[in-house]
Amino acid sequence: MINKRLLIKNLLAHNDESSFYDKKRQLNLHTREGKAKFLKHICALSNSNPANNSYIVVGVEDHDNEIVGDDFFDDSRIQNLVNAYLENPPKIQYENVPFPNLPKDKVIGLVTIKAKSKTSHFKKGIHTIPANSIFIRRGSNTSPVEGEIEKNYQNTETVIGIENNSRNSIEYTLDGVIDFLNFSHKDMAPKYKVFKELFVICWAGVPKRSRDKTFLSRVDIELINEQIKLFYSAQDVVTITYDDDSFTIIEYVSLGLNDKTSYYPLEKQTIHFYDNGYYNIDREILFQPPEFNKKMLFHIYNSNISLLNKLRKGLTLTERELKDLDNLPSTFMVCYLNGFEEAKQKLIDAKLLLKPFTSVYLSFKECLRILRKMKYDLQ
């Protein structure tokens, strides 16, 4: 079992970017340009490593390898994006890896691109990349090519060596459990559970009751053996259940209009553990968008637009407007889910305007995370 934190350290220590490894300060999958760049690197790394895994590390400064972190990114449906644009798409996995020196809400992202012998190419264009484009990796450069690609197996032994040096140990596991229980989350009633005498999950959250049901908020859940976060949210709430073979997380979102107690189930995530030392994660979308009165939504939508216009002009907001601003991301999301197609883009375009308001910006990021998750499951 590979310790992903150790794997990242070994990748960073091994060399500069290479034909099996790339690093990014952050991913931007909200724009077509950002998606195109990401898909280009996936295509190139896959074609350059037909016999071994390749990796992208996210949250690292390019010039000096400083580990600065990025937001928790739970888009398991990132595979759907790759499948939509690439022919012969590789299997990829995105994992969130906590590091001790980072704030609790920051992680290092690890994209694993599985080995695949068939050549990947773009089956349709995106941004400036035309259909049928093929990319490969030469050193740290991603380049377009034409025609057949000569298969290159020179990285195989190097990558296998790095992965073998990143295997977990009982020391890493115990250190991870002790840190989670006694230091990182000591004020949040942390718990742990061992599955199949091998896997250790730790979780923590603040209990809150709403309408005769108990939820956990400010939730952090980690699979200690691999040093990955399974779930993190500073706002949304979850319920947790488990038995001897599985651990289930149901995520809820608050979608009332100015009401913080109306929770709707969003997604169920179940981790199944097996006696042979493997596990898999099943995800099921549960969300059914609530419907609201259209006349009331028109009023809220227009009020949000007026608030953003005042911010653009640098005008001072009243106390009432500040309260409305606090609800702006979630109310824009409610509008979008009720047929206001432009509301989502209006919210995305407001990013820089909302960034100075800490709690509003946090809500903004949560709403985009939820909308991104819905995009691939509700289409």
Tab-separated table of C-alpha atoms in Angstrom, residues 72-348:
chain	number	residue	atom	x	y	z
A	72	PHE	CA	-9.662	20.195	-1.322
A	73	PHE	CA	-10.895	18.894	-4.673
A	74	ASP	CA	-13.430	16.064	-4.494
A	75	ASP	CA	-14.171	15.789	-8.193
A	76	SER	CA	-14.049	12.034	-8.606
A	77	ARG	CA	-15.909	12.652	-11.872
A	78	ILE	CA	-12.787	14.150	-13.366
A	79	GLN	CA	-12.593	10.838	-15.236
A	80	ASN	CA	-15.799	11.843	-17.051
A	81	LEU	CA	-14.054	14.969	-18.357
A	82	VAL	CA	-11.164	12.887	-19.703
A	83	ASN	CA	-13.546	10.357	-21.262
A	84	ALA	CA	-15.530	13.148	-22.943
A	85	TYR	CA	-12.553	14.566	-24.871
A	86	LEU	CA	-9.970	11.793	-25.286
A	87	GLU	CA	-10.126	8.679	-27.431
A	88	ASN	CA	-8.510	5.723	-25.606
A	89	PRO	CA	-8.617	7.693	-22.337
A	90	PRO	CA	-6.361	6.486	-19.519
A	91	LYS	CA	-7.838	5.761	-16.115
A	92	ILE	CA	-7.000	8.570	-13.725
A	93	GLN	CA	-7.419	9.138	-10.011
A	94	TYR	CA	-7.387	12.406	-8.067
A	95	GLU	CA	-6.480	12.221	-4.368
A	96	ASN	CA	-6.178	14.908	-1.689
A	97	VAL	CA	-3.068	14.487	0.444
A	98	PRO	CA	-2.700	16.453	3.717
A	99	PHE	CA	0.724	17.778	4.762
A	100	PRO	CA	1.583	18.789	8.366
A	101	ASN	CA	2.756	22.296	7.480
A	102	LEU	CA	-0.402	23.217	5.544
A	103	PRO	CA	-3.609	24.757	6.938
A	104	LYS	CA	-6.382	22.237	7.561
A	105	ASP	CA	-8.308	23.397	4.492
A	106	LYS	CA	-5.337	22.980	2.147
A	107	VAL	CA	-3.969	19.770	0.630
A	108	ILE	CA	-1.653	18.615	-2.122
A	109	GLY	CA	-3.505	17.101	-5.070
A	110	LEU	CA	-2.125	13.919	-6.628
A	111	VAL	CA	-3.338	12.899	-10.087
A	112	THR	CA	-2.383	9.323	-10.948
A	113	ILE	CA	-2.542	8.403	-14.648
A	114	LYS	CA	-2.640	4.641	-15.049
A	115	ALA	CA	-0.536	2.837	-17.612
A	116	LYS	CA	-2.249	2.323	-20.980
A	117	SER	CA	-0.749	0.857	-24.140
A	118	LYS	CA	-3.137	2.445	-26.666
A	119	THR	CA	-2.374	5.967	-27.881
A	120	SER	CA	-4.679	8.687	-26.520
A	121	HIS	CA	-5.805	11.536	-28.751
A	122	PHE	CA	-8.427	14.275	-28.730
A	123	LYS	CA	-11.666	13.035	-30.282
A	124	LYS	CA	-13.077	16.573	-30.238
A	125	GLY	CA	-11.552	20.014	-29.958
A	126	ILE	CA	-11.468	22.254	-26.908
A	127	HIS	CA	-10.188	25.842	-26.652
A	128	THR	CA	-7.219	26.030	-29.091
A	129	ILE	CA	-6.695	22.256	-29.331
A	130	PRO	CA	-8.239	20.796	-32.510
A	131	ALA	CA	-9.795	17.358	-32.790
A	132	ASN	CA	-7.409	14.430	-33.494
A	133	SER	CA	-4.506	16.162	-31.742
A	134	ILE	CA	-1.898	13.886	-30.137
A	135	PHE	CA	0.562	14.983	-27.448
A	136	ILE	CA	3.610	13.409	-25.859
A	137	ARG	CA	6.002	14.401	-23.117
A	138	ARG	CA	9.657	15.121	-23.834
A	139	GLY	CA	11.432	15.836	-20.567
A	140	SER	CA	9.446	18.648	-18.949
A	141	ASN	CA	7.833	19.776	-22.216
A	142	THR	CA	4.456	18.738	-23.612
A	143	SER	CA	4.535	18.689	-27.410
A	144	PRO	CA	2.109	17.870	-30.254
A	145	VAL	CA	3.052	15.060	-32.627
A	146	GLU	CA	1.713	13.637	-35.855
A	147	GLY	CA	1.415	10.013	-36.879
A	148	GLU	CA	2.352	6.955	-34.877
A	149	ILE	CA	4.118	7.343	-31.527
A	150	GLU	CA	7.150	5.230	-30.773
A	151	LYS	CA	6.474	3.553	-27.446
A	152	ASN	CA	8.980	4.504	-24.763
A	153	TYR	CA	9.562	2.220	-21.766
A	154	GLN	CA	12.629	3.895	-20.279
A	155	ASN	CA	10.729	5.242	-17.246
A	156	THR	CA	9.377	1.938	-16.009
A	157	GLU	CA	12.166	0.959	-13.630
A	158	THR	CA	12.464	4.528	-12.298
A	159	VAL	CA	8.757	4.823	-11.517
A	160	ILE	CA	8.565	1.368	-9.945
A	161	GLY	CA	11.544	2.282	-7.760
A	162	ILE	CA	9.886	5.515	-6.604
A	163	GLU	CA	6.627	3.684	-5.835
A	164	ASN	CA	8.400	0.900	-3.926
A	165	ASN	CA	10.228	3.482	-1.813
A	166	SER	CA	6.850	5.011	-0.932
A	167	ARG	CA	5.298	1.890	0.607
A	168	ASN	CA	3.521	2.339	3.898
A	169	SER	CA	4.793	1.084	7.247
A	170	ILE	CA	3.272	0.569	10.677
A	171	GLU	CA	5.248	3.602	11.875
A	172	TYR	CA	3.633	5.913	9.293
A	173	THR	CA	0.186	4.527	10.131
A	174	LEU	CA	0.581	4.929	13.903
A	175	ASP	CA	2.036	8.414	13.526
A	176	GLY	CA	-0.913	9.377	11.329
A	177	VAL	CA	-3.527	8.093	13.782
A	178	ILE	CA	-1.855	9.722	16.793
A	179	ASP	CA	-1.527	13.050	14.997
A	180	PHE	CA	-5.190	13.003	13.896
A	181	LEU	CA	-6.559	12.080	17.335
A	182	ASN	CA	-4.260	14.027	19.651
A	183	PHE	CA	-3.209	17.087	17.682
A	184	SER	CA	-5.026	17.912	14.430
A	185	HIS	CA	-8.585	17.380	15.706
A	186	LYS	CA	-8.362	17.011	19.461
A	187	ASP	CA	-11.200	19.525	20.021
A	188	MET	CA	-13.656	17.788	17.670
A	189	ALA	CA	-14.244	14.366	19.320
A	190	PRO	CA	-12.161	12.445	16.737
A	191	LYS	CA	-12.794	8.740	16.165
A	192	TYR	CA	-11.141	5.891	14.317
A	193	LYS	CA	-12.125	2.485	12.965
A	194	VAL	CA	-9.958	-0.406	11.755
A	195	PHE	CA	-11.240	-2.440	8.821
A	196	LYS	CA	-10.004	-5.930	7.890
A	197	GLU	CA	-7.104	-5.585	10.370
A	198	LEU	CA	-5.375	-3.355	7.835
A	199	PHE	CA	-7.218	-0.148	6.915
A	200	VAL	CA	-7.597	2.723	9.384
A	201	ILE	CA	-10.110	5.528	8.876
A	202	CYS	CA	-10.085	8.555	11.195
A	203	TRP	CA	-12.830	11.155	11.242
A	204	ALA	CA	-13.836	14.231	13.190
A	205	GLY	CA	-16.642	16.749	13.097
A	206	VAL	CA	-18.858	18.977	15.193
A	207	PRO	CA	-22.269	17.401	15.981
A	208	LYS	CA	-25.280	19.553	15.182
A	209	ARG	CA	-28.964	18.710	15.444
A	210	SER	CA	-31.525	19.892	12.947
A	211	ARG	CA	-35.143	18.821	12.875
A	212	ASP	CA	-34.579	15.718	15.047
A	213	LYS	CA	-31.545	14.532	13.085
A	214	THR	CA	-27.869	14.698	14.076
A	215	PHE	CA	-25.314	15.759	11.482
A	216	LEU	CA	-21.573	16.397	11.590
A	217	SER	CA	-20.241	19.727	10.330
A	218	ARG	CA	-16.648	20.913	9.702
A	219	VAL	CA	-15.963	17.304	8.777
A	220	ASP	CA	-12.550	15.809	8.077
A	221	ILE	CA	-12.191	12.128	7.096
A	222	GLU	CA	-8.854	10.469	6.276
A	223	LEU	CA	-7.720	7.032	5.145
A	224	ILE	CA	-4.574	6.997	7.242
A	225	ASN	CA	-2.804	4.115	5.477
A	226	GLU	CA	-2.539	6.067	2.237
A	227	GLN	CA	-2.467	9.553	3.802
A	228	ILE	CA	-5.417	10.796	1.753
A	229	LYS	CA	-8.458	12.853	2.683
A	230	LEU	CA	-11.692	11.100	1.770
A	231	PHE	CA	-13.805	14.141	2.626
A	232	TYR	CA	-13.304	17.675	3.856
A	233	SER	CA	-15.758	20.538	4.180
A	234	ALA	CA	-15.741	23.682	6.263
A	235	GLN	CA	-19.484	24.180	5.704
A	236	ASP	CA	-21.504	21.227	4.481
A	237	VAL	CA	-22.785	18.509	6.786
A	238	VAL	CA	-22.664	14.717	6.637
A	239	THR	CA	-23.897	11.591	8.337
A	240	ILE	CA	-21.542	8.647	8.865
A	241	THR	CA	-22.399	4.961	9.212
A	242	TYR	CA	-20.196	1.866	9.106
A	243	ASP	CA	-20.075	-1.881	9.634
A	244	ASP	CA	-17.252	-4.428	9.581
A	245	ASP	CA	-16.793	-4.188	5.814
A	246	SER	CA	-17.711	-0.653	4.759
A	247	PHE	CA	-17.755	3.021	5.711
A	248	THR	CA	-20.518	5.255	4.317
A	249	ILE	CA	-20.637	9.047	4.087
A	250	ILE	CA	-23.814	10.863	3.040
A	251	GLU	CA	-23.215	14.521	2.232
A	252	TYR	CA	-25.986	17.088	2.624
A	253	VAL	CA	-26.223	20.653	1.340
A	254	SER	CA	-28.122	23.584	2.817
A	255	LEU	CA	-30.319	25.043	0.100
A	256	GLY	CA	-32.988	27.025	1.869
A	257	LEU	CA	-33.442	30.671	0.906
A	258	ASN	CA	-31.828	32.470	3.840
A	259	ASP	CA	-32.528	29.287	5.825
A	260	LYS	CA	-29.568	27.345	7.239
A	261	THR	CA	-31.612	24.344	8.449
A	262	SER	CA	-32.978	22.919	5.181
A	263	TYR	CA	-30.634	20.072	4.299
A	264	TYR	CA	-30.881	18.013	1.110
A	265	PRO	CA	-28.914	14.782	0.511
A	266	LEU	CA	-26.325	15.326	-2.214
A	267	GLU	CA	-24.190	12.198	-2.512
A	268	LYS	CA	-23.563	8.856	-0.848
A	269	GLN	CA	-19.981	7.621	-0.822
A	270	THR	CA	-19.277	4.063	0.395
A	271	ILE	CA	-15.795	2.624	0.883
A	272	HIS	CA	-15.789	-1.186	0.700
A	273	PHE	CA	-12.876	-3.062	2.273
A	274	TYR	CA	-11.827	-6.591	1.319
A	275	ASP	CA	-9.840	-9.365	2.979
A	276	ASN	CA	-7.290	-9.402	0.141
A	277	GLY	CA	-5.983	-5.944	1.072
A	278	TYR	CA	-7.921	-3.933	-1.514
A	279	TYR	CA	-10.705	-1.379	-1.274
A	280	ASN	CA	-12.967	0.442	-3.678
A	281	ILE	CA	-15.204	3.503	-3.450
A	282	ASP	CA	-18.762	3.602	-4.776
A	283	ARG	CA	-20.467	6.951	-5.262
A	284	GLU	CA	-24.149	7.549	-5.801
A	285	ILE	CA	-25.729	10.932	-6.443
A	286	LEU	CA	-28.853	11.456	-4.334
A	287	PHE	CA	-29.652	15.057	-5.118
A	288	GLN	CA	-33.102	16.256	-6.153
A	289	PRO	CA	-33.094	20.068	-6.568
A	290	PRO	CA	-35.737	21.819	-4.442
A	291	GLU	CA	-38.238	23.985	-6.311
A	292	PHE	CA	-39.046	27.536	-5.245
A	293	ASN	CA	-41.518	30.184	-6.301
A	294	LYS	CA	-40.260	31.732	-9.558
A	295	LYS	CA	-41.487	35.233	-8.717
A	296	MET	CA	-39.535	35.202	-5.463
A	297	LEU	CA	-36.444	33.854	-7.251
A	298	PHE	CA	-36.602	36.659	-9.837
A	299	HIS	CA	-36.520	39.163	-6.983
A	300	ILE	CA	-33.546	37.423	-5.318
A	301	TYR	CA	-31.679	37.039	-8.620
A	302	ASN	CA	-32.040	40.732	-9.476
A	303	SER	CA	-31.033	41.721	-5.937
A	304	ASN	CA	-27.860	39.661	-6.304
A	305	ILE	CA	-27.038	41.362	-9.593
A	306	SER	CA	-27.511	44.776	-7.943
A	307	LEU	CA	-25.198	43.787	-5.079
A	308	LEU	CA	-22.464	42.759	-7.494
A	309	ASN	CA	-22.839	46.013	-9.421
A	310	LYS	CA	-22.391	48.004	-6.201
A	311	LEU	CA	-19.234	46.002	-5.413
A	312	ARG	CA	-17.850	46.663	-8.899
A	313	LYS	CA	-18.384	50.398	-8.379
A	314	GLY	CA	-16.724	50.286	-4.961
A	315	LEU	CA	-19.848	51.473	-3.145
A	316	THR	CA	-20.402	50.795	0.567
A	317	LEU	CA	-23.016	48.150	1.360
A	318	THR	CA	-25.673	48.614	4.017
A	319	GLU	CA	-25.984	46.185	6.918
A	320	ARG	CA	-28.909	44.510	5.180
A	321	GLU	CA	-26.963	44.245	1.910
A	322	LEU	CA	-24.013	42.677	3.733
A	323	LYS	CA	-26.354	40.020	5.090
A	324	ASP	CA	-27.722	39.421	1.574
A	325	LEU	CA	-24.141	39.199	0.296
A	326	ASP	CA	-23.446	36.443	2.812
A	327	ASN	CA	-26.229	34.403	1.187
A	328	LEU	CA	-25.385	35.363	-2.409
A	329	PRO	CA	-23.465	32.199	-3.441
A	330	SER	CA	-26.120	29.808	-2.149
A	331	THR	CA	-29.042	31.853	-3.513
A	332	PHE	CA	-27.359	32.088	-6.931
A	333	MET	CA	-26.999	28.295	-6.812
A	334	VAL	CA	-30.695	27.886	-5.933
A	335	CYS	CA	-31.587	30.158	-8.859
A	336	TYR	CA	-29.423	28.130	-11.237
A	337	LEU	CA	-31.012	24.863	-10.076
A	338	ASN	CA	-34.445	26.381	-10.760
A	339	GLY	CA	-33.822	27.292	-14.369
A	340	PHE	CA	-31.847	30.570	-14.184
A	341	GLU	CA	-29.141	29.323	-16.557
A	342	GLU	CA	-26.976	32.470	-16.328
A	343	ALA	CA	-26.794	32.357	-12.524
A	344	LYS	CA	-23.916	29.884	-12.458
A	345	GLN	CA	-21.729	31.995	-14.748
A	346	LYS	CA	-22.673	35.145	-12.839
A	347	LEU	CA	-21.407	33.438	-9.690
A	348	ILE	CA	-18.154	32.311	-11.326
